[in-house]
Coordinates of N, CA and C in Angstrom, one line a residue:
M87 N 7.7 16.9 7.8 CA 7.6 16.5 6.5 C 6.3 17.2 5.9
D88 N 6.4 17.5 4.6 CA 5.3 18.2 4.1 C 4.0 17.3 3.9
V89 N 2.7 17.8 4.3 CA 1.5 17.2 4.0 C 1.4 16.4 2.7
R90 N 1.7 17.1 1.7 CA 1.5 16.4 0.3 C 2.4 15.2 0.1
I91 N 3.7 15.3 0.7 CA 4.6 13.8 0.6 C 3.8 12.9 1.5
V92 N 3.2 13.2 2.6 CA 2.7 12.0 3.3 C 1.6 11.6 2.6
E93 N 0.9 12.4 2.0 CA -0.6 12.0 1.3 C -0.2 11.4 0.0
S94 N 1.0 11.7 -0.6 CA 1.3 10.8 -1.8 C 1.8 9.4 -1.5
V95 N 2.4 9.1 -0.4 CA 2.9 8.0 0.2 C 1.5 7.2 0.5
A96 N 0.6 7.7 1.1 CA -0.9 7.2 1.4 C -1.4 6.7 0.4
M97 N -1.3 7.6 -0.9 CA -1.9 7.3 -2.2 C -1.4 5.9 -2.5
F98 N 0.0 5.9 -2.8 CA 0.6 4.7 -3.3 C 0.2 3.7 -2.5
G99 N 0.1 3.6 -1.2 CA -0.2 2.5 -0.3 C -1.5 2.2 -0.7
I100 N -2.7 3.1 -0.8 CA -3.8 2.5 -1.2 C -4.0 1.9 -2.5
G101 N -3.2 2.4 -3.6 CA -3.2 1.6 -4.7 C -2.6 0.3 -4.6
D102 N -1.5 0.3 -4.1 CA -0.7 -0.9 -3.7 C -1.7 -2.1 -3.0
G103 N -2.5 -1.4 -2.1 CA -3.3 -2.3 -1.3 C -4.4 -2.8 -2.0
L104 N -5.0 -1.8 -2.7 CA -6.1 -2.2 -3.7 C -5.8 -3.3 -4.7
L105 N -4.5 -3.2 -5.4 CA -4.2 -4.2 -6.3 C -3.9 -5.5 -5.5
T106 N -3.4 -5.5 -4.5 CA -3.2 -6.7 -3.8 C -4.4 -7.5 -3.4
V107 N -5.4 -6.7 -3.2 CA -6.9 -7.5 -2.5 C -7.3 -7.9 -3.7
L108 N -7.4 -7.2 -5.0 CA -8.2 -7.4 -6.3 C -7.3 -8.8 -6.8
F109 N -6.2 -8.5 -7.1 CA -5.1 -9.4 -8.0 C -4.1 -10.0 -7.0
P110 N -4.2 -10.6 -6.3 CA -3.0 -10.9 -5.4 C -1.8 -11.5 -6.1
D111 N -2.1 -12.7 -6.9 CA -1.2 -13.5 -7.8 C -0.7 -12.6 -8.8
E112 N -1.2 -11.9 -9.6 CA -0.9 -11.1 -10.6 C -0.1 -9.8 -10.2
H113 N -0.3 -9.5 -9.0 CA 0.4 -8.1 -8.6 C 1.7 -8.4 -8.2
C114 N 1.8 -9.8 -7.3 CA 2.9 -10.2 -6.8 C 3.9 -10.9 -7.9
S115 N 3.2 -11.4 -8.8 CA 4.2 -11.8 -10.1 C 4.9 -10.8 -10.6
R116 N 4.2 -9.7 -10.7 CA 5.0 -8.4 -11.5 C 6.0 -7.8 -10.7
W117 N 5.9 -8.2 -9.4 CA 7.1 -7.5 -8.5 C 8.3 -8.7 -8.0
A118 N 8.0 -10.0 -8.5 CA 8.8 -11.1 -8.2 C 10.3 -10.9 -8.9
A119 N 10.9 -9.8 -8.7 CA 12.5 -9.7 -9.3 C 13.3 -9.1 -8.3
G120 N 14.5 -9.2 -8.7 CA 15.6 -8.6 -7.7 C 15.5 -8.9 -6.3
P121 N 15.6 -7.8 -5.4 CA 15.4 -7.8 -3.9 C 14.2 -8.4 -3.7
F122 N 12.9 -8.1 -4.3 CA 11.7 -8.4 -3.9 C 11.2 -10.0 -4.1
Q123 N 12.1 -10.7 -4.9 CA 11.5 -12.0 -5.3 C 11.4 -13.0 -4.1
P124 N 12.0 -12.9 -3.2 CA 11.8 -14.1 -2.1 C 10.3 -13.7 -1.4
I125 N 10.2 -12.4 -1.1 CA 8.8 -12.0 -0.4 C 7.7 -12.2 -1.3
M126 N 7.8 -11.8 -2.7 CA 6.6 -12.1 -3.6 C 6.3 -13.3 -3.9
E127 N 7.4 -14.3 -3.8 CA 7.1 -15.6 -4.0 C 6.4 -16.3 -2.8
W128 N 6.7 -15.7 -1.8 CA 6.0 -16.2 -0.5 C 4.5 -16.0 -0.4
C129 N 4.3 -14.6 -1.1 CA 3.1 -13.9 -1.1 C 2.3 -14.8 -2.1
R130 N 2.9 -15.1 -3.5 CA 2.2 -15.8 -4.3 C 1.8 -17.2 -3.9
Q131 N 2.3 -17.8 -3.0 CA 2.1 -19.2 -2.6 C 1.0 -18.9 -1.4
H132 N 0.8 -17.7 -0.6 CA -0.4 -17.5 0.1 C -1.3 -16.2 -0.1
P133 N -2.1 -16.7 -1.2 CA -3.0 -15.4 -1.9 C -4.0 -15.0 -0.8
G134 N -4.5 -15.9 0.0 CA -5.4 -15.4 1.1 C -4.9 -14.4 2.1
L135 N -3.8 -14.8 2.5 CA -3.1 -13.9 3.4 C -2.5 -12.5 3.0
T136 N -2.2 -12.9 1.7 CA -1.7 -11.5 0.8 C -2.8 -10.6 0.8
R137 N -4.0 -11.1 0.5 CA -5.1 -10.3 0.4 C -5.5 -9.6 1.7
A138 N -5.5 -10.4 2.5 CA -5.6 -9.6 4.1 C -4.5 -8.8 4.3
L139 N -3.3 -8.9 4.0 CA -2.4 -7.9 4.3 C -2.6 -6.6 3.4
G140 N -3.1 -6.8 2.1 CA -3.6 -5.6 1.4 C -4.8 -4.7 1.8
A141 N -5.6 -5.7 2.5 CA -6.7 -5.0 3.1 C -6.1 -4.1 4.1
V142 N -5.5 -4.6 5.0 CA -4.9 -4.0 6.1 C -4.3 -2.7 5.7
Q143 N -3.4 -2.9 4.6 CA -2.4 -1.6 4.1 C -3.5 -0.7 3.6
L144 N -4.5 -1.0 2.7 CA -5.4 -0.1 2.2 C -6.3 0.6 3.4
V145 N -6.8 0.1 4.4 CA -7.3 0.7 5.2 C -6.5 1.7 6.2
T146 N -5.4 1.2 6.6 CA -4.5 2.1 7.4 C -4.0 3.3 6.5
C147 N -3.7 3.1 5.1 CA -3.3 4.3 4.6 C -4.4 5.2 4.3
A148 N -5.8 4.6 4.0 CA -6.7 5.6 3.9 C -7.0 6.2 5.3
A149 N -6.8 5.6 6.4 CA -7.1 6.3 7.7 C -5.9 7.4 8.0
L150 N -4.8 7.3 7.3 CA -3.7 8.1 7.3 C -4.0 9.3 6.7
A151 N -4.5 9.2 5.4 CA -4.7 10.3 4.6 C -6.1 11.2 5.0
A152 N -7.0 10.5 5.9 CA -8.3 11.1 6.3 C -7.9 11.9 7.4
S153 N -6.6 11.7 8.2 CA -6.1 12.3 9.4 C -5.3 13.4 9.4
L154 N -4.8 13.6 8.0 CA -3.9 14.7 7.9 C -4.7 15.9 8.0
S155 N -4.0 17.1 8.1 CA -4.5 18.4 7.8 C -4.9 18.7 6.7
K156 N -6.0 19.7 6.6 CA -6.4 20.1 5.3 C -5.5 21.1 4.5
E157 N -4.8 21.8 5.3 CA -3.9 22.8 4.8 C -2.7 22.4 4.2
P158 N -1.9 23.0 3.3 CA -0.5 22.7 2.6 C 0.2 23.1 3.9
G159 N 1.4 22.3 3.9 CA 2.5 22.6 5.1 C 3.1 21.6 5.7
P160 N 3.4 21.5 7.0 CA 3.9 20.3 7.6 C 2.7 19.4 8.0
A161 N 3.2 18.1 7.9 CA 2.0 16.9 8.0 C 1.8 17.1 9.6
R162 N 0.7 17.4 9.7 CA 0.2 17.1 11.2 C -1.2 16.7 11.3
L163 N -1.7 15.8 12.2 CA -2.9 15.2 12.4 C -4.0 16.2 12.6
R164 N -5.1 16.0 12.2 CA -6.2 17.0 12.4 C -6.4 16.8 13.9
S165 N -7.1 18.2 14.5 CA -7.4 18.3 16.1 C -8.8 18.5 15.8

């Protein structure tokens, strides 16, 4: 898989995690529709745990982005 695709996924995860940490109720309310509704409703009822999950997502995605090779091409971890 191309490193830019993996980095794009990491960027999305960082943004989603940050919004979840800062605004758990508002962020979950915006996505409480369709197939996401049961999960988002649970998240709205547990804002502290939702914030913690958002922080884990943010750190994990930042670590993934930091570990990628600097060159374009296939995604591989830095050595």
